[in-house]
PDB file of C-alpha atoms and ligand atoms in Angstrom:
ATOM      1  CA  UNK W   1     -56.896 -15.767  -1.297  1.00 43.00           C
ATOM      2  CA  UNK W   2     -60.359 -15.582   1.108  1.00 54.00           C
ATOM      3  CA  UNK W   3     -61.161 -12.770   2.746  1.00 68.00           C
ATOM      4  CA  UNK W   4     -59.016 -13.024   5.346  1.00 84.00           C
ATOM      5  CA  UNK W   5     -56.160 -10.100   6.460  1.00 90.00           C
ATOM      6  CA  UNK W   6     -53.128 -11.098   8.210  1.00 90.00           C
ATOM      7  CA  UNK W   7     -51.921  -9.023  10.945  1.00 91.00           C
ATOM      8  CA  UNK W   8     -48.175  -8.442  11.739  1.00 91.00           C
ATOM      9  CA  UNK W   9     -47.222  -7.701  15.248  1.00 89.00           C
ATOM     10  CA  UNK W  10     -45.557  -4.447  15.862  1.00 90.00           C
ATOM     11  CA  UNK W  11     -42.157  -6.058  14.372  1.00 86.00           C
ATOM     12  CA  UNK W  12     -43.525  -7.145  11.653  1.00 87.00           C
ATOM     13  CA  UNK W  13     -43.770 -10.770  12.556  1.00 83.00           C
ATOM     14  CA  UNK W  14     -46.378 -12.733  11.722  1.00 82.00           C
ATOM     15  CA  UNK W  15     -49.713 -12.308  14.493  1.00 84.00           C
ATOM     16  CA  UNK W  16     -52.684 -14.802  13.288  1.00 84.00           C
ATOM     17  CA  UNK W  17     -55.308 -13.991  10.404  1.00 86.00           C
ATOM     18  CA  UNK W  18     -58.105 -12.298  11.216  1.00 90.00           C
ATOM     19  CA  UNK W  19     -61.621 -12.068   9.126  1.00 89.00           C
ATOM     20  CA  UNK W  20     -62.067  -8.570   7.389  1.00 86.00           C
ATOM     21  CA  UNK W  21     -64.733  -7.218   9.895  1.00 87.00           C
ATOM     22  CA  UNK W  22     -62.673  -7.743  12.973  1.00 91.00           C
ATOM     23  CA  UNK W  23     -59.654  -6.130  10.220  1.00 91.00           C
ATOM     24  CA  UNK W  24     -62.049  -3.231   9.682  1.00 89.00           C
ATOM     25  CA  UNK W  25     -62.718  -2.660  13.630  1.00 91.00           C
ATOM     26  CA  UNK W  26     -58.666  -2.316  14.068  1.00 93.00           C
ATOM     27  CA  UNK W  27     -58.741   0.453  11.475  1.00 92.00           C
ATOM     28  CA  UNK W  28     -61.168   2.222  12.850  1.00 90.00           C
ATOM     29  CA  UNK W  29     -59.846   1.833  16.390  1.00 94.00           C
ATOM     30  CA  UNK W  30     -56.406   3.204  15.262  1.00 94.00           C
ATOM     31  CA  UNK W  31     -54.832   0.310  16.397  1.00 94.00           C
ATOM     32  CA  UNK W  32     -53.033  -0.593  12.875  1.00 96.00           C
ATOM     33  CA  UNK W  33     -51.387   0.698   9.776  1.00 95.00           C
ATOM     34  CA  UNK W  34     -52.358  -1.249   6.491  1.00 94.00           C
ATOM     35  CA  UNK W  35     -49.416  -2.565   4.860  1.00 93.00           C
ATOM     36  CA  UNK W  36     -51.589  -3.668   1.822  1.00 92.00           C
ATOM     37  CA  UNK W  37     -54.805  -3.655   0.060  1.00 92.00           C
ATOM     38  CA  UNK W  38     -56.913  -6.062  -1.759  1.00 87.00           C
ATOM     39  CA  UNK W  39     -58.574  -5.750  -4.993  1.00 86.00           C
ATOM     40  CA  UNK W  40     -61.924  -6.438  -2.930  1.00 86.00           C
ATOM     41  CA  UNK W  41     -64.598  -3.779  -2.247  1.00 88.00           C
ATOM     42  CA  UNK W  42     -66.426  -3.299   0.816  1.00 83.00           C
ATOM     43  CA  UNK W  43     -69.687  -1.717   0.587  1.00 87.00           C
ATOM     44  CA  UNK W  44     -70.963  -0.387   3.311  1.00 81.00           C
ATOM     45  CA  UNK W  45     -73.560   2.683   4.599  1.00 85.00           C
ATOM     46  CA  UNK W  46     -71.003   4.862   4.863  1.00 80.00           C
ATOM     47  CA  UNK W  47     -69.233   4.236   1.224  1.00 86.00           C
ATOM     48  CA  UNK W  48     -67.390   1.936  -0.470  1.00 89.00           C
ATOM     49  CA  UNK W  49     -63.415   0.555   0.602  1.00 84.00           C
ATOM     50  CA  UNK W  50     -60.643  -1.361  -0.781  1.00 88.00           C
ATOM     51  CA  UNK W  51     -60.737  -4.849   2.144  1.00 88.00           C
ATOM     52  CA  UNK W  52     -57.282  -4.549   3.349  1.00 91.00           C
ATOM     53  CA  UNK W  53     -55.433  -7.504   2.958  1.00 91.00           C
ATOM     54  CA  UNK W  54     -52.119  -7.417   5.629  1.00 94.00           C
ATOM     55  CA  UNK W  55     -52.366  -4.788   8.692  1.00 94.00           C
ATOM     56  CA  UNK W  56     -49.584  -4.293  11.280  1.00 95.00           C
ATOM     57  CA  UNK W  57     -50.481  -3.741  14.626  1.00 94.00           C
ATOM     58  CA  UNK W  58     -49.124  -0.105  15.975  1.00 92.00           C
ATOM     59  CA  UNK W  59     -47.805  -1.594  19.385  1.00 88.00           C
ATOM     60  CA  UNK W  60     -46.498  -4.587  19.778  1.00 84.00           C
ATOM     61  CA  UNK W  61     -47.944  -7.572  21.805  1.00 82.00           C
ATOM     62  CA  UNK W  62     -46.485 -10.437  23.303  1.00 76.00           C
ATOM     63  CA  UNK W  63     -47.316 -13.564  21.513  1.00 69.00           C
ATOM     64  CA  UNK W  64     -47.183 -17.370  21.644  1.00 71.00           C
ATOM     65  CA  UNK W  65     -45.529 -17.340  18.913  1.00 72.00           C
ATOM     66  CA  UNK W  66     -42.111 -17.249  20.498  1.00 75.00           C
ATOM     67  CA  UNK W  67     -42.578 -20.598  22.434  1.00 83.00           C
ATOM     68  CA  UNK W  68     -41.352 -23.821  21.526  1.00 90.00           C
ATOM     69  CA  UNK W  69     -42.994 -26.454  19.555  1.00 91.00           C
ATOM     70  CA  UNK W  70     -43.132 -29.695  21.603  1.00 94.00           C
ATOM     71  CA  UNK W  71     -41.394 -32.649  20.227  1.00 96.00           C
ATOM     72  CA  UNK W  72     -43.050 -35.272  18.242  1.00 96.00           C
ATOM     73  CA  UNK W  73     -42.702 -37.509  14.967  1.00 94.00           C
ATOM     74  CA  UNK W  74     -45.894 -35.332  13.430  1.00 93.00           C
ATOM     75  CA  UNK W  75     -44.094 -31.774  13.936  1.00 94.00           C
ATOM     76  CA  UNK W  76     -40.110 -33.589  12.975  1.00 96.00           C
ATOM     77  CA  UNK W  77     -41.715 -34.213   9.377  1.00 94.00           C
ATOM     78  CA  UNK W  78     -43.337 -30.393   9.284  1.00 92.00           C
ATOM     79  CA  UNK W  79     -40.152 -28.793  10.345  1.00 94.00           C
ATOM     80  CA  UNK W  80     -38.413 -31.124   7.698  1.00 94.00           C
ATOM     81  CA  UNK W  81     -41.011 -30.647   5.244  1.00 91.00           C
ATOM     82  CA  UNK W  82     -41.400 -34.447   5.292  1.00 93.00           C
ATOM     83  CA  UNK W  83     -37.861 -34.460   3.338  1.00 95.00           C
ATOM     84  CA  UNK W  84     -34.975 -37.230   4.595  1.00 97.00           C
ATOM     85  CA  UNK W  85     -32.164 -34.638   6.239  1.00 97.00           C
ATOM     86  CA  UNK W  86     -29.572 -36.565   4.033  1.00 96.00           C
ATOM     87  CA  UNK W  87     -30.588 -36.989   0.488  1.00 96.00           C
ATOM     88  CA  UNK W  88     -33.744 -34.624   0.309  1.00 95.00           C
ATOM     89  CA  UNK W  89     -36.343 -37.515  -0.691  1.00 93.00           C
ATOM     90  CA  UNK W  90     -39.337 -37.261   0.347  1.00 91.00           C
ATOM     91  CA  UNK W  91     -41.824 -40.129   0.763  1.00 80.00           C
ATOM     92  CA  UNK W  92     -44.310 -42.184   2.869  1.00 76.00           C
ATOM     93  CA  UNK W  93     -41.461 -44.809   4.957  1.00 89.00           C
ATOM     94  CA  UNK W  94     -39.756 -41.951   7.002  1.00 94.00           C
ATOM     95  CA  UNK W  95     -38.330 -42.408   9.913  1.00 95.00           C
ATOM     96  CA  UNK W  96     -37.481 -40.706  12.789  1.00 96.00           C
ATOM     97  CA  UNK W  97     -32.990 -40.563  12.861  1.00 96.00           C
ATOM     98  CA  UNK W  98     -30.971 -39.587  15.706  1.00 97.00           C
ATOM     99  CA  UNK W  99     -28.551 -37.941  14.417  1.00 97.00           C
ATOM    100  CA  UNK W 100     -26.164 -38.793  17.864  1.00 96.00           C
ATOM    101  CA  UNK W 101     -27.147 -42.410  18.131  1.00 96.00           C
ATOM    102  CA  UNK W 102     -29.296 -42.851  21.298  1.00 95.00           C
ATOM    103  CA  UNK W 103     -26.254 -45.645  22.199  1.00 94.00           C
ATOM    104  CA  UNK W 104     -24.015 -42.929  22.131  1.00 94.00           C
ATOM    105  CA  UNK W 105     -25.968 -41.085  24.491  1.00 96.00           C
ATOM    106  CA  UNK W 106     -27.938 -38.770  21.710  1.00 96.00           C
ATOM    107  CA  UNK W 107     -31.108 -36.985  22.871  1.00 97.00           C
ATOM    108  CA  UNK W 108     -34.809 -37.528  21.398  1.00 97.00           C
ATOM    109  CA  UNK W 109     -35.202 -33.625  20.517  1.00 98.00           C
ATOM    110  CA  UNK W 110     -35.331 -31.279  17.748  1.00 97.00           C
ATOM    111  CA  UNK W 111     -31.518 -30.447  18.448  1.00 97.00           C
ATOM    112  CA  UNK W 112     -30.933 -34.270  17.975  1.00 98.00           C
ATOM    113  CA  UNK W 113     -33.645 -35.664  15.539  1.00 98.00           C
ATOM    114  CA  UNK W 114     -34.350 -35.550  11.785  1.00 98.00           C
ATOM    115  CA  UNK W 115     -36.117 -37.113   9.226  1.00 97.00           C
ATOM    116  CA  UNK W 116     -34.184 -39.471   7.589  1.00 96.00           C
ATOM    117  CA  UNK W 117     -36.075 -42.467   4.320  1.00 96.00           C
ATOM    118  CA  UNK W 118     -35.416 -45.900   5.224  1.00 94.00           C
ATOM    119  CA  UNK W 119     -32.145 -46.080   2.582  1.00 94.00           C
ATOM    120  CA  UNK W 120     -30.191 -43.698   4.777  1.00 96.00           C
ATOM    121  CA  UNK W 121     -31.198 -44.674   7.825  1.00 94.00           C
ATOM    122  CA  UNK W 122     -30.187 -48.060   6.778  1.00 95.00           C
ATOM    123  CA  UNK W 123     -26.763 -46.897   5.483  1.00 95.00           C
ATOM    124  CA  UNK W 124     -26.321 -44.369   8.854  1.00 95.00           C
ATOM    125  CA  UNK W 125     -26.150 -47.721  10.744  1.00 93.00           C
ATOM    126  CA  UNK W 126     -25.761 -46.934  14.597  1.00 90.00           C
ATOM    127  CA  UNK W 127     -23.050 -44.525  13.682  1.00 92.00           C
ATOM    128  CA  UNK W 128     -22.699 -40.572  13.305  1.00 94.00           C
ATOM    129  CA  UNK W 129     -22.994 -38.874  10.156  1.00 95.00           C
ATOM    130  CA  UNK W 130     -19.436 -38.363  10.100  1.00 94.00           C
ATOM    131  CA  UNK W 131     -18.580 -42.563  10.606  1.00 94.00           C
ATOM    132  CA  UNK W 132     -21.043 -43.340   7.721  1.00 95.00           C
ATOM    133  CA  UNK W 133     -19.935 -40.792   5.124  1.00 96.00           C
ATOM    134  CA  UNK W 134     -22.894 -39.026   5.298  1.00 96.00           C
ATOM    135  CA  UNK W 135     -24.097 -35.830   5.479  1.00 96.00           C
ATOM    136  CA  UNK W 136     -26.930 -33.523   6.937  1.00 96.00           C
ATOM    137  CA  UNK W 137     -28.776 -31.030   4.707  1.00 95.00           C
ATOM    138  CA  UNK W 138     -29.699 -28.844   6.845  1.00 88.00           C
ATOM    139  CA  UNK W 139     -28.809 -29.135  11.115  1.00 92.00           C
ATOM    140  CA  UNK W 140     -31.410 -29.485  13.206  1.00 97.00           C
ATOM    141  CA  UNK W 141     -33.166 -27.051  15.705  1.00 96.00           C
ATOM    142  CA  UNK W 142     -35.484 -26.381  18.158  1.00 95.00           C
ATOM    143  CA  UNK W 143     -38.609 -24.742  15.940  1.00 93.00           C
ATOM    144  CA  UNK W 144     -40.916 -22.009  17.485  1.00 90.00           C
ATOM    145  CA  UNK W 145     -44.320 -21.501  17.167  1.00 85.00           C
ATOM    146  CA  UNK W 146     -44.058 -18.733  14.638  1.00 79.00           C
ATOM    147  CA  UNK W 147     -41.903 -20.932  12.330  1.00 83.00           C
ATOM    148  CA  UNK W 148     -44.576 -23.634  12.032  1.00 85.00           C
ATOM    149  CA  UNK W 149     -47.289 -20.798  11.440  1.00 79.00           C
ATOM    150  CA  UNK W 150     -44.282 -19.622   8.950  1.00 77.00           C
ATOM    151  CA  UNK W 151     -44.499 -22.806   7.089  1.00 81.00           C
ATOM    152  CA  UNK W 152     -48.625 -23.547   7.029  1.00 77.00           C
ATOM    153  CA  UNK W 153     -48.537 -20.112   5.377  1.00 76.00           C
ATOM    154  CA  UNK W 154     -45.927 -20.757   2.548  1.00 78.00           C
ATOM    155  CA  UNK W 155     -47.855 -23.691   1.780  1.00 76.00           C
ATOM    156  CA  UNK W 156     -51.275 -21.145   1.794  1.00 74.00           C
ATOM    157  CA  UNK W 157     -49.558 -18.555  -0.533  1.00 74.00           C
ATOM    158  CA  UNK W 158     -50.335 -16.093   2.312  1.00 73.00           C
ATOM    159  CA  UNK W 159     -46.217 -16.154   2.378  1.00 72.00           C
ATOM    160  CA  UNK W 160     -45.532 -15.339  -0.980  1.00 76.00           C
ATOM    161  CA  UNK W 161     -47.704 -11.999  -0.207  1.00 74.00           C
ATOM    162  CA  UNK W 162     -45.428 -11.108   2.580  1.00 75.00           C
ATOM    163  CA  UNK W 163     -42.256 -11.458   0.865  1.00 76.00           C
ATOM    164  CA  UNK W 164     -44.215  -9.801  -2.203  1.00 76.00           C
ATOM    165  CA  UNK W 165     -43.966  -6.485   0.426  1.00 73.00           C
ATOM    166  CA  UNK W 166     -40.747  -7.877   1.889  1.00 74.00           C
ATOM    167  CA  UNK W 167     -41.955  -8.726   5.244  1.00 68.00           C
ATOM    168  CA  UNK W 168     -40.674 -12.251   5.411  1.00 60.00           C
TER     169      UNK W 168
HETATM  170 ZN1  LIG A 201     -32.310 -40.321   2.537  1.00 58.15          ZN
END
């Protein structure tokens, strides 16, 4: 990890990162609680500290984070991982499946798109799930914000330091 803290809004949701001087400023303000510390010292004229490494703010504040990621093919394959929603390959010729045909009057959204590989989308036909045989992994849904900054940290490793304290 860089030296970068994350900060937790007052429910312990996930805020933004922030670089360990603006980190330090919150401390001394009051404004936070550190959750956890890094091995990493900080020298400094008035001594020597342990960098903190995930802070959670004392009050909450409203956030972005709640809003609603607008629909597109890019964010489909982030929420999906890039994963078809019916066999769980993943791969380069992914398309874009609704999973109520658009014939049958299906919407282009998250609550009626996944990703789907070229094999199932073949075998899916103009049909639903249900008249091919097939089924979803996992439904779809309308992501927020805070779930896509959810899933750029897992992939950091930031995550795996949350659920270490059993934040996420
Ligand atoms: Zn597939």
């Amino acid at each position: 990890m860089n030296s970068s803290c994350v900060l937790l809004n007052g429910d312990y949701t996930f805020l933004c990162l922030l670089d360990w001087k603006k980190a330090m400023k919150l401390v001394f303000a009051g404004k936070v609680t550190i959750l956890k510390y890094s091995d990493k010292l900080i020298r400094s004229v008035s001594g020597v500290f342990r960098m903190p490494t995930v802070l959670v703010l004392m009050k909450m504040v409203r956030s972005v984070y709640k809003r609603r990621v607008p629909f597109s093919k890019k964010n489909l394959l982030l929420r999906d991982r890039s994963a078809c929603a019916y066999c769980g390959k993943s791969g380069k010729t992914l398309t874009i499946d609704h999973v109520i045909p658009k014939s049958k009057g299906g919407k282009t959204n998250f609550d009626n798109c996944v990703v789907c590989c070229q094999g199932c989308n073949h075998r899916k036909g103009s049909g639903t799930p249900r008249q091919a045989g097939m089924r979803l992994i996992k439904r779809p849904y309308q992501p927020t914000i805070s779930e896509f900054v959810r899933i750029r940290l897992e992939q950091s490793g930031v995550y795996d330091l949350l659920a270490d304290i059993g934040i996420c």
